[in-house]
C-alpha cells in the first residue's frame, strides 16, 4: 500500500457516518461516564446521576452530530425537536435499564451503565441517521 493509497483509505473511512458518530459518541460517553462515576461514588443515586450526565451529553451531542457527523444543513429547529425526541426515548430506555438491573435486581450500577451505553447509542444512531438528520431532500414519512 502506497502513502497515497493509505491517505485515500483514511479519507474514505473518515466519510463514514458510523465512524464519525462513534468518535463523537465515544468521546461524549467517556466524559459522561466519568461524570457518572464521580457522582455515584459521591453518593448520588444512579438514576439522578444518569439524568445529569444525559442532559449535559445531549447538548454536546446535538452540536457535534449536526455539524460533524451528519453535516446536516436542513432546518435546525426541526432537527432539534427530533433530536430531543430521539434522546428522550434513549434516556427512558437508559433509566429503564438502570431501574431493572440496579434498583430491582441489585447489579452494580457502573457495570450496568456501560452496557446501557451500547444499547442506547445504537438506537440513537439509527434515530439520528434515518429521522433526525436525514438528507434535506427526503420527504417526511
C-alpha positions as protocol buffer text, in pm:
chain_id: "A"
residue {
  index: 1
  type: UNK
  ca { x: 0 y: 0 z: 0 }
}
residue {
  index: 2
  type: UNK
  ca { x: 145 y: 335 z: -103 }
}
residue {
  index: 3
  type: UNK
  ca { x: 125 y: 652 z: 101 }
}
residue {
  index: 4
  type: UNK
  ca { x: -139 y: 780 z: -141 }
}
residue {
  index: 5
  type: UNK
  ca { x: -345 y: 462 z: -101 }
}
residue {
  index: 6
  type: UNK
  ca { x: -323 y: 499 z: 277 }
}
residue {
  index: 7
  type: UNK
  ca { x: -447 y: 858 z: 263 }
}
residue {
  index: 8
  type: UNK
  ca { x: -729 y: 757 z: 30 }
}
residue {
  index: 9
  type: UNK
  ca { x: -832 y: 479 z: 269 }
}
residue {
  index: 10
  type: UNK
  ca { x: -829 y: 716 z: 568 }
}
residue {
  index: 11
  type: UNK
  ca { x: -1026 y: 978 z: 371 }
}
residue {
  index: 12
  type: UNK
  ca { x: -1283 y: 715 z: 269 }
}
residue {
  index: 13
  type: UNK
  ca { x: -1307 y: 583 z: 624 }
}
residue {
  index: 14
  type: UNK
  ca { x: -1346 y: 938 z: 757 }
}
residue {
  index: 15
  type: UNK
  ca { x: -1653 y: 983 z: 536 }
}
residue {
  index: 16
  type: UNK
  ca { x: -1831 y: 708 z: 728 }
}
residue {
  index: 17
  type: UNK
  ca { x: -2115 y: 845 z: 942 }
}
residue {
  index: 18
  type: UNK
  ca { x: -2086 y: 542 z: 1167 }
}
residue {
  index: 19
  type: UNK
  ca { x: -1718 y: 618 z: 1235 }
}
residue {
  index: 20
  type: UNK
  ca { x: -1783 y: 988 z: 1298 }
}
residue {
  index: 21
  type: UNK
  ca { x: -2082 y: 905 z: 1521 }
}
residue {
  index: 22
  type: UNK
  ca { x: -1868 y: 654 z: 1707 }
}
residue {
  index: 23
  type: UNK
  ca { x: -1593 y: 909 z: 1759 }
}
residue {
  index: 24
  type: UNK
  ca { x: -1828 y: 1180 z: 1884 }
}
residue {
  index: 25
  type: UNK
  ca { x: -2029 y: 930 z: 2087 }
}
residue {
  index: 26
  type: UNK
  ca { x: -1720 y: 766 z: 2228 }
}
residue {
  index: 27
  type: UNK
  ca { x: -1572 y: 1093 z: 2348 }
}
residue {
  index: 28
  type: UNK
  ca { x: -1908 y: 1217 z: 2475 }
}
residue {
  index: 29
  type: UNK
  ca { x: -1981 y: 890 z: 2657 }
}
residue {
  index: 30
  type: UNK
  ca { x: -1633 y: 876 z: 2805 }
}
residue {
  index: 31
  type: UNK
  ca { x: -1682 y: 1223 z: 2950 }
}
residue {
  index: 32
  type: UNK
  ca { x: -2038 y: 1141 z: 3062 }
}
residue {
  index: 33
  type: UNK
  ca { x: -1933 y: 810 z: 3217 }
}
residue {
  index: 34
  type: UNK
  ca { x: -1654 y: 984 z: 3408 }
}
residue {
  index: 35
  type: UNK
  ca { x: -1905 y: 1232 z: 3547 }
}
residue {
  index: 36
  type: UNK
  ca { x: -2148 y: 944 z: 3623 }
}
residue {
  index: 37
  type: UNK
  ca { x: -1876 y: 757 z: 3815 }
}
residue {
  index: 38
  type: UNK
  ca { x: -1781 y: 1067 z: 4012 }
}
residue {
  index: 39
  type: UNK
  ca { x: -2141 y: 1145 z: 4102 }
}
residue {
  index: 40
  type: UNK
  ca { x: -2229 y: 787 z: 4204 }
}
residue {
  index: 41
  type: UNK
  ca { x: -1909 y: 750 z: 4407 }
}
residue {
  index: 42
  type: UNK
  ca { x: -2002 y: 1077 z: 4581 }
}
residue {
  index: 43
  type: UNK
  ca { x: -2328 y: 911 z: 4688 }
}
residue {
  index: 44
  type: UNK
  ca { x: -2575 y: 1030 z: 4426 }
}
residue {
  index: 45
  type: UNK
  ca { x: -2835 y: 769 z: 4323 }
}
residue {
  index: 46
  type: UNK
  ca { x: -2764 y: 615 z: 3982 }
}
residue {
  index: 47
  type: UNK
  ca { x: -3077 y: 747 z: 3809 }
}
residue {
  index: 48
  type: UNK
  ca { x: -3014 y: 1105 z: 3927 }
}
residue {
  index: 49
  type: UNK
  ca { x: -2651 y: 1082 z: 3813 }
}
residue {
  index: 50
  type: UNK
  ca { x: -2760 y: 944 z: 3475 }
}
residue {
  index: 51
  type: UNK
  ca { x: -3009 y: 1230 z: 3437 }
}
residue {
  index: 52
  type: UNK
  ca { x: -2742 y: 1495 z: 3492 }
}
residue {
  index: 53
  type: UNK
  ca { x: -2490 y: 1332 z: 3261 }
}
residue {
  index: 54
  type: UNK
  ca { x: -2752 y: 1264 z: 2994 }
}
residue {
  index: 55
  type: UNK
  ca { x: -2866 y: 1627 z: 2981 }
}
residue {
  index: 56
  type: UNK
  ca { x: -2509 y: 1752 z: 2954 }
}
residue {
  index: 57
  type: UNK
  ca { x: -2424 y: 1496 z: 2688 }
}
residue {
  index: 58
  type: UNK
  ca { x: -2729 y: 1589 z: 2478 }
}
residue {
  index: 59
  type: UNK
  ca { x: -2606 y: 1945 z: 2427 }
}
residue {
  index: 60
  type: UNK
  ca { x: -2262 y: 1829 z: 2314 }
}
residue {
  index: 61
  type: UNK
  ca { x: -2412 y: 1554 z: 2100 }
}
residue {
  index: 62
  type: UNK
  ca { x: -2656 y: 1777 z: 1910 }
}
residue {
  index: 63
  type: UNK
  ca { x: -2396 y: 2033 z: 1812 }
}
residue {
  index: 64
  type: UNK
  ca { x: -2130 y: 1778 z: 1719 }
}
residue {
  index: 65
  type: UNK
  ca { x: -2358 y: 1536 z: 1535 }
}
residue {
  index: 66
  type: UNK
  ca { x: -2543 y: 1804 z: 1340 }
}
residue {
  index: 67
  type: UNK
  ca { x: -2229 y: 1977 z: 1223 }
}
residue {
  index: 68
  type: UNK
  ca { x: -1971 y: 1697 z: 1209 }
}
residue {
  index: 69
  type: UNK
  ca { x: -2128 y: 1351 z: 1194 }
}
residue {
  index: 70
  type: UNK
  ca { x: -2423 y: 1412 z: 965 }
}
residue {
  index: 71
  type: UNK
  ca { x: -2322 y: 1754 z: 823 }
}
residue {
  index: 72
  type: UNK
  ca { x: -2687 y: 1849 z: 829 }
}
residue {
  index: 73
  type: UNK
  ca { x: -2788 y: 2175 z: 661 }
}
residue {
  index: 74
  type: UNK
  ca { x: -3165 y: 2142 z: 696 }
}
residue {
  index: 75
  type: UNK
  ca { x: -3391 y: 2309 z: 946 }
}
residue {
  index: 76
  type: UNK
  ca { x: -3215 y: 2342 z: 1281 }
}
residue {
  index: 77
  type: UNK
  ca { x: -3548 y: 2378 z: 1460 }
}
residue {
  index: 78
  type: UNK
  ca { x: -3693 y: 2059 z: 1313 }
}
residue {
  index: 79
  type: UNK
  ca { x: -3375 y: 1861 z: 1369 }
}
residue {
  index: 80
  type: UNK
  ca { x: -3351 y: 1988 z: 1728 }
}
residue {
  index: 81
  type: UNK
  ca { x: -3708 y: 1882 z: 1808 }
}
residue {
  index: 82
  type: UNK
  ca { x: -3648 y: 1540 z: 1653 }
}
residue {
  index: 83
  type: UNK
  ca { x: -3312 y: 1512 z: 1830 }
}
residue {
  index: 84
  type: UNK
  ca { x: -3480 y: 1577 z: 2165 }
}
residue {
  index: 85
  type: UNK
  ca { x: -3749 y: 1314 z: 2091 }
}
residue {
  index: 86
  type: UNK
  ca { x: -3489 y: 1050 z: 1998 }
}
residue {
  index: 87
  type: UNK
  ca { x: -3276 y: 1132 z: 2301 }
}
residue {
  index: 88
  type: UNK
  ca { x: -3571 y: 1131 z: 2540 }
}
residue {
  index: 89
  type: UNK
  ca { x: -3654 y: 783 z: 2413 }
}
residue {
  index: 90
  type: UNK
  ca { x: -3290 y: 688 z: 2467 }
}
residue {
  index: 91
  type: UNK
  ca { x: -3298 y: 839 z: 2815 }
}
residue {
  index: 92
  type: UNK
  ca { x: -3617 y: 646 z: 2900 }
}
residue {
  index: 93
  type: UNK
  ca { x: -3452 y: 324 z: 2785 }
}
residue {
  index: 94
  type: UNK
  ca { x: -3139 y: 405 z: 2989 }
}
residue {
  index: 95
  type: UNK
  ca { x: -3345 y: 472 z: 3302 }
}
residue {
  index: 96
  type: UNK
  ca { x: -3547 y: 152 z: 3247 }
}
residue {
  index: 97
  type: UNK
  ca { x: -3225 y: -49 z: 3220 }
}
residue {
  index: 98
  type: UNK
  ca { x: -3089 y: 108 z: 3540 }
}
residue {
  index: 99
  type: UNK
  ca { x: -3418 y: 65 z: 3725 }
}
residue {
  index: 100
  type: UNK
  ca { x: -3443 y: -302 z: 3628 }
}
residue {
  index: 101
  type: UNK
  ca { x: -3084 y: -415 z: 3670 }
}
residue {
  index: 102
  type: UNK
  ca { x: -2964 y: -184 z: 3951 }
}
residue {
  index: 103
  type: UNK
  ca { x: -3271 y: -97 z: 4156 }
}
residue {
  index: 104
  type: UNK
  ca { x: -3465 y: -425 z: 4123 }
}
residue {
  index: 105
  type: UNK
  ca { x: -3201 y: -691 z: 4065 }
}
residue {
  index: 106
  type: UNK
  ca { x: -2916 y: -521 z: 4253 }
}
residue {
  index: 107
  type: UNK
  ca { x: -2640 y: -534 z: 3992 }
}
residue {
  index: 108
  type: UNK
  ca { x: -2352 y: -287 z: 4002 }
}
residue {
  index: 109
  type: UNK
  ca { x: -2460 y: 49 z: 3855 }
}
residue {
  index: 110
  type: UNK
  ca { x: -2121 y: 117 z: 3697 }
}
residue {
  index: 111
  type: UNK
  ca { x: -2127 y: -211 z: 3503 }
}
residue {
  index: 112
  type: UNK
  ca { x: -2493 y: -179 z: 3405 }
}
residue {
  index: 113
  type: UNK
  ca { x: -2439 y: 175 z: 3274 }
}
residue {
  index: 114
  type: UNK
  ca { x: -2156 y: 55 z: 3049 }
}
residue {
  index: 115
  type: UNK
  ca { x: -2392 y: -197 z: 2888 }
}
residue {
  index: 116
  type: UNK
  ca { x: -2673 y: 58 z: 2869 }
}
residue {
  index: 117
  type: UNK
  ca { x: -2445 y: 297 z: 2679 }
}
residue {
  index: 118
  type: UNK
  ca { x: -2401 y: 42 z: 2398 }
}
residue {
  index: 119
  type: UNK
  ca { x: -2772 y: -43 z: 2371 }
}
residue {
  index: 120
  type: UNK
  ca { x: -2891 y: 319 z: 2386 }
}
residue {
  index: 121
  type: UNK
  ca { x: -2622 y: 452 z: 2149 }
}
residue {
  index: 122
  type: UNK
  ca { x: -2723 y: 202 z: 1881 }
}
residue {
  index: 123
  type: UNK
  ca { x: -3085 y: 313 z: 1895 }
}
residue {
  index: 124
  type: UNK
  ca { x: -2992 y: 680 z: 1898 }
}
residue {
  index: 125
  type: UNK
  ca { x: -2765 y: 642 z: 1594 }
}
residue {
  index: 126
  type: UNK
  ca { x: -3044 y: 479 z: 1397 }
}
residue {
  index: 127
  type: UNK
  ca { x: -3289 y: 751 z: 1501 }
}
residue {
  index: 128
  type: UNK
  ca { x: -3046 y: 1027 z: 1404 }
}
residue {
  index: 129
  type: UNK
  ca { x: -2946 y: 866 z: 1077 }
}
residue {
  index: 130
  type: UNK
  ca { x: -3294 y: 788 z: 950 }
}
residue {
  index: 131
  type: UNK
  ca { x: -3509 y: 1058 z: 1110 }
}
residue {
  index: 132
  type: UNK
  ca { x: -3331 y: 1349 z: 1281 }
}
residue {
  index: 133
  type: UNK
  ca { x: -3055 y: 1432 z: 1032 }
}
residue {
  index: 134
  type: UNK
  ca { x: -3164 y: 1257 z: 716 }
}
residue {
  index: 135
  type: UNK
  ca { x: -3099 y: 1427 z: 382 }
}
residue {
  index: 136
  type: UNK
  ca { x: -3283 y: 1753 z: 318 }
}
residue {
  index: 137
  type: UNK
  ca { x: -3447 y: 1621 z: 1 }
}
residue {
  index: 138
  type: UNK
  ca { x: -3612 y: 1326 z: 175 }
}
residue {
  index: 139
  type: UNK
  ca { x: -3984 y: 1386 z: 227 }
}
residue {
  index: 140
  type: UNK
  ca { x: -4124 y: 1333 z: 575 }
}
residue {
  index: 141
  type: UNK
  ca { x: -4290 y: 997 z: 624 }
}
